[in-house]
Amino acid sequence: MKLYKTRSGFVIESQNQFYAVPVTDWDTLINRDDLHVYLQELITTATPGDDYQAWTQTGLLAPIGRQEVWASGVTYLRSRNARMEESKKSGGDNFYDRVYDAERPELFFKATAERVVDPGGNVRIRADSTWDVPEPELTLFISSSGKIVGYTCGNDMSSRSIEGENPLYLPQAKSYDGSAALGPCLYVPEVPITPETQIRLKIVRNEQAVFTNSIAINQMKRQHTELVEYLYRECSFPNGCYLMTGTGIVPGDDFTLRSGDEVSITIDGIGTLTNVVE
Ligand code: DO4
Ligand code: MG
């Protein structure tokens, strides 16, 4: 089942039927360990409709309220290798090698809700960056008690030039206005998402696809629960939290995003998050 946050209210999609949600506070709605069961209860008394366009015509919002967005890094081999390459000159390459194999994962603060871009909105590249990529990431929604109750598509926009200059510049490479996008919905399955789930990235420039690739989430080195366990060790999240799980897709070193590029991230079961680079 999918939960959409739209400009005119919240909508549940279940078996191609759409239902209005009679709850007005997003944070109270989603921060429940029994979210799947609760959404199912809500639709038993609601009147369904089957026209997606009609239900979402006021526009989709990122499925976020007062949650923080965190991210994991170097969870796929491709990410480790790309970062080792980009930071060779600075001598930072072996940090990535070591964190890939370490017991403790890399976790970093990515964005406040205000810095998150809605589906269809403009993501940004920094004016002081020369090499930029989107990172398509399965993003967990974790309740305040630490239970993974939903999933969405996340774009961890990243400056490779700043990150490659010095690993200590990571917060500047990763966190700035418009550096994250989430959506199109919060996917709330009855059981955890399947390991075969594919993540696809497509970048279109002047109506031509200039990059496409895909990867299954079972290529990830770490377990979702392992990432959550570390994140929740010493941080509390009264409204729950979003956690991007890292990228397994990095375009070649000759690729950088340009203004006007359309970035689409598709994850099985969730849908497609599309944004245009400002
Ligand atoms: O260590 C830098 C960031 C890694 C990251 O964002 C990723 O692997 O997705
Ligand atoms: Mg990332």
XYZ file of C-alpha atoms and ligand atoms in Angstrom:
288
model
C 0.000 0.000 0.000
C 1.178 3.522 -0.819
C 0.621 6.759 1.035
C 0.805 10.042 -0.893
C 1.173 13.488 0.603
C -0.569 15.903 -1.747
C -1.166 19.642 -1.535
C -4.811 18.988 -0.634
C -4.438 16.075 1.806
C -3.187 12.544 2.202
C -4.183 9.697 -0.114
C -3.820 5.920 0.262
C -3.384 3.724 -2.805
C -4.272 0.068 -2.380
C -4.847 -2.355 -5.253
C -5.220 0.493 -7.767
C -7.897 2.198 -5.669
C -7.397 5.575 -3.996
C -8.787 6.676 -0.631
C -8.746 10.036 1.154
C -7.201 9.884 4.634
C -9.244 11.539 7.410
C -6.129 12.617 9.326
C -4.553 16.045 9.007
C -1.222 15.666 10.816
C 1.398 13.891 8.702
C 3.771 13.185 11.583
C 1.076 11.559 13.717
C -0.142 9.569 10.723
C 3.160 7.991 9.712
C 4.953 7.574 13.018
C 3.316 4.265 13.968
C 4.850 0.810 14.274
C 1.590 -0.666 12.946
C 1.353 1.731 9.978
C 0.406 -0.940 7.420
C -2.428 -2.298 9.592
C -3.573 1.223 10.476
C -3.788 2.295 6.804
C -5.721 -0.848 6.048
C -8.196 -0.017 8.819
C -8.599 3.522 7.467
C -9.623 2.345 4.022
C -12.344 0.038 5.295
C -14.539 3.047 6.035
C -13.441 5.265 3.103
C -14.955 5.591 -0.366
C -12.539 4.526 -3.119
C -11.852 6.117 -6.497
C -9.702 4.788 -9.296
C -8.387 7.903 -11.045
C -4.774 8.600 -9.990
C -4.721 11.935 -11.856
C -7.812 13.170 -10.042
C -6.457 12.194 -6.625
C -3.066 13.779 -7.143
C -3.958 16.741 -9.353
C -3.141 19.348 -6.701
C 0.477 18.124 -6.783
C 2.577 15.655 -4.837
C 4.680 16.721 -1.889
C 7.709 14.892 -0.518
C 6.412 12.426 2.123
C 8.025 14.373 4.936
C 6.887 16.536 7.830
C 9.138 17.104 10.809
C 11.488 14.198 10.109
C 15.249 14.559 9.693
C 16.877 12.933 6.667
C 20.037 10.914 7.286
C 22.114 8.939 4.824
C 24.426 5.942 4.757
C 27.537 5.878 2.617
C 29.777 3.372 0.895
C 27.264 0.554 1.250
C 27.798 -0.738 -2.316
C 31.081 -1.702 -3.996
C 30.503 0.788 -6.827
C 30.292 3.644 -4.330
C 33.492 2.543 -2.597
C 35.409 2.310 -5.885
C 34.148 5.616 -7.309
C 35.036 7.489 -4.124
C 38.466 5.877 -3.830
C 39.174 7.057 -7.360
C 37.914 10.622 -6.850
C 39.879 11.124 -3.616
C 43.178 9.496 -4.627
C 44.898 12.850 -5.182
C 43.908 14.131 -1.732
C 45.154 10.939 -0.052
C 41.628 10.292 1.242
C 41.038 7.118 -0.766
C 41.767 4.600 1.942
C 39.073 6.050 4.228
C 36.462 4.691 1.804
C 38.185 1.340 1.556
C 38.285 1.048 5.323
C 34.709 2.127 5.992
C 33.374 -0.357 3.431
C 34.856 -3.208 5.490
C 34.477 -1.707 8.951
C 31.920 -2.880 11.485
C 30.590 0.670 11.992
C 28.816 2.037 8.891
C 29.191 5.548 7.534
C 26.120 7.571 8.546
C 25.740 11.291 7.974
C 23.108 13.961 8.408
C 21.709 14.791 4.980
C 18.857 17.288 5.182
C 16.213 19.057 7.164
C 12.699 18.769 5.700
C 13.024 22.343 4.367
C 15.947 21.293 2.164
C 14.029 18.369 0.647
C 12.589 18.820 -2.841
C 9.112 17.538 -3.790
C 8.470 15.157 -6.702
C 8.638 17.253 -9.878
C 10.559 20.041 -8.116
C 14.043 21.376 -8.837
C 17.039 19.769 -7.190
C 20.167 21.912 -7.069
C 23.868 21.737 -7.719
C 26.166 24.039 -5.765
C 27.515 27.136 -7.514
C 31.006 26.360 -6.123
C 31.045 22.767 -7.408
C 32.292 21.535 -10.785
C 31.409 17.828 -10.685
C 27.933 16.734 -9.596
C 25.841 13.593 -9.632
C 22.486 12.337 -8.382
C 22.593 9.288 -6.114
C 19.487 7.068 -6.405
C 18.888 5.481 -3.018
C 16.268 3.299 -1.399
C 15.220 5.392 1.583
C 13.814 3.885 4.762
C 11.180 5.473 6.923
C 11.819 4.430 10.512
C 9.344 5.074 13.335
C 10.422 6.743 16.562
C 10.737 3.301 18.174
C 13.255 2.231 15.505
C 11.009 0.056 13.313
C 11.284 0.261 9.522
C 7.675 0.860 8.468
C 8.027 2.305 4.972
C 10.213 3.090 1.979
C 10.559 5.824 -0.600
C 12.897 6.848 -3.430
C 15.645 9.251 -2.429
C 18.053 11.395 -4.412
C 21.262 12.134 -2.494
C 22.553 14.954 -4.748
C 26.309 15.093 -4.326
C 29.266 17.267 -5.287
C 32.090 14.933 -6.274
C 34.555 17.801 -6.732
C 34.138 18.992 -3.133
C 33.988 15.488 -1.664
C 37.087 14.472 -3.677
C 39.088 17.501 -2.556
C 39.032 16.388 1.077
C 36.830 13.813 2.880
C 36.294 16.387 5.642
C 34.303 18.462 3.149
C 31.595 15.762 3.077
C 28.932 17.898 4.816
C 29.405 20.642 2.206
C 29.358 18.131 -0.651
C 26.139 16.601 0.641
C 24.043 19.152 2.525
C 22.798 22.354 0.939
C 19.477 23.768 -0.220
C 17.794 21.419 -2.687
C 20.355 18.635 -2.152
C 17.773 15.920 -1.444
C 14.550 14.761 -3.043
C 12.071 12.193 -1.715
C 8.957 10.588 -3.185
C 6.684 9.972 -4.967
C 5.001 8.245 -1.992
C 5.663 6.387 1.212
C 5.437 2.695 0.336
C 4.131 0.721 3.331
C 4.281 -3.015 2.632
C 3.039 -5.707 4.988
C 6.508 -7.322 5.036
C 9.995 -5.878 4.398
C 10.820 -4.938 0.808
C 12.191 -7.880 -1.205
C 15.977 -8.201 -1.737
C 15.485 -8.489 -5.526
C 14.025 -4.964 -5.648
C 15.654 -2.966 -8.456
C 16.688 0.687 -8.306
C 16.896 2.403 -11.703
C 18.428 5.765 -12.585
C 17.749 7.630 -15.813
C 19.167 11.053 -16.677
C 17.662 12.867 -19.657
C 19.299 15.895 -21.307
C 17.648 17.703 -24.199
C 15.160 14.836 -24.466
C 17.943 12.223 -24.853
C 18.844 9.676 -22.183
C 22.479 10.440 -21.324
C 22.769 7.889 -18.514
C 20.805 4.815 -17.434
C 21.679 2.057 -15.009
C 20.107 -0.224 -12.433
C 21.066 -2.298 -9.419
C 19.293 -4.681 -7.037
C 19.208 -3.803 -3.352
C 20.626 -7.249 -2.540
C 23.984 -5.908 -3.823
C 24.219 -3.787 -0.692
C 26.960 -4.792 1.760
C 24.933 -4.065 4.907
C 21.502 -4.912 6.304
C 18.877 -2.184 6.692
C 18.416 -3.142 10.338
C 22.157 -2.789 10.933
C 22.122 0.811 9.633
C 19.091 1.636 11.780
C 20.651 0.091 14.867
C 23.704 2.381 14.575
C 21.621 5.464 13.753
C 19.353 4.986 16.760
C 22.163 4.200 19.222
C 22.565 7.747 20.461
C 19.957 9.757 18.531
C 16.247 9.935 19.234
C 13.732 10.839 16.537
C 10.395 11.876 18.075
C 8.726 12.027 14.629
C 10.575 9.117 13.083
C 13.362 9.510 10.570
C 14.284 8.994 6.922
C 17.495 7.122 6.130
C 18.947 6.925 2.611
C 20.721 3.592 2.258
C 23.534 4.544 -0.124
C 24.056 4.396 -3.856
C 25.097 1.441 -5.986
C 24.989 3.555 -9.142
C 27.579 6.218 -9.921
C 27.939 7.546 -13.490
C 31.438 7.415 -15.045
C 34.043 10.019 -14.105
C 33.416 11.981 -17.314
C 29.793 12.667 -16.346
C 28.558 15.717 -14.509
C 25.009 17.001 -14.157
C 23.953 20.166 -15.951
C 21.145 22.600 -15.381
C 17.987 21.315 -17.106
C 18.857 17.615 -16.697
C 15.876 15.473 -15.723
C 16.703 12.842 -13.109
C 14.321 9.881 -12.650
C 14.757 7.308 -9.920
C 12.492 4.270 -10.095
C 12.276 1.621 -7.396
C 10.121 -1.492 -7.779
C 6.971 -1.286 -5.693
C 7.426 2.414 -4.920
C 7.290 4.269 -8.242
C 9.320 7.008 -9.922
C 10.733 10.176 -8.431
C 11.502 12.742 -11.124
C 13.243 16.062 -10.578
C 14.894 18.628 -12.826
C 18.258 20.191 -12.003
C 17.772 23.941 -11.459
O 31.253 8.825 1.776
C 30.637 9.542 1.074
C 29.222 9.456 0.754
C 28.796 8.113 0.280
C 27.396 8.081 -0.236
O 26.643 9.025 -0.217
C 26.905 6.820 -0.822
O 27.618 5.816 -0.868
O 25.757 6.818 -1.263
Mg 24.707 8.647 -1.204
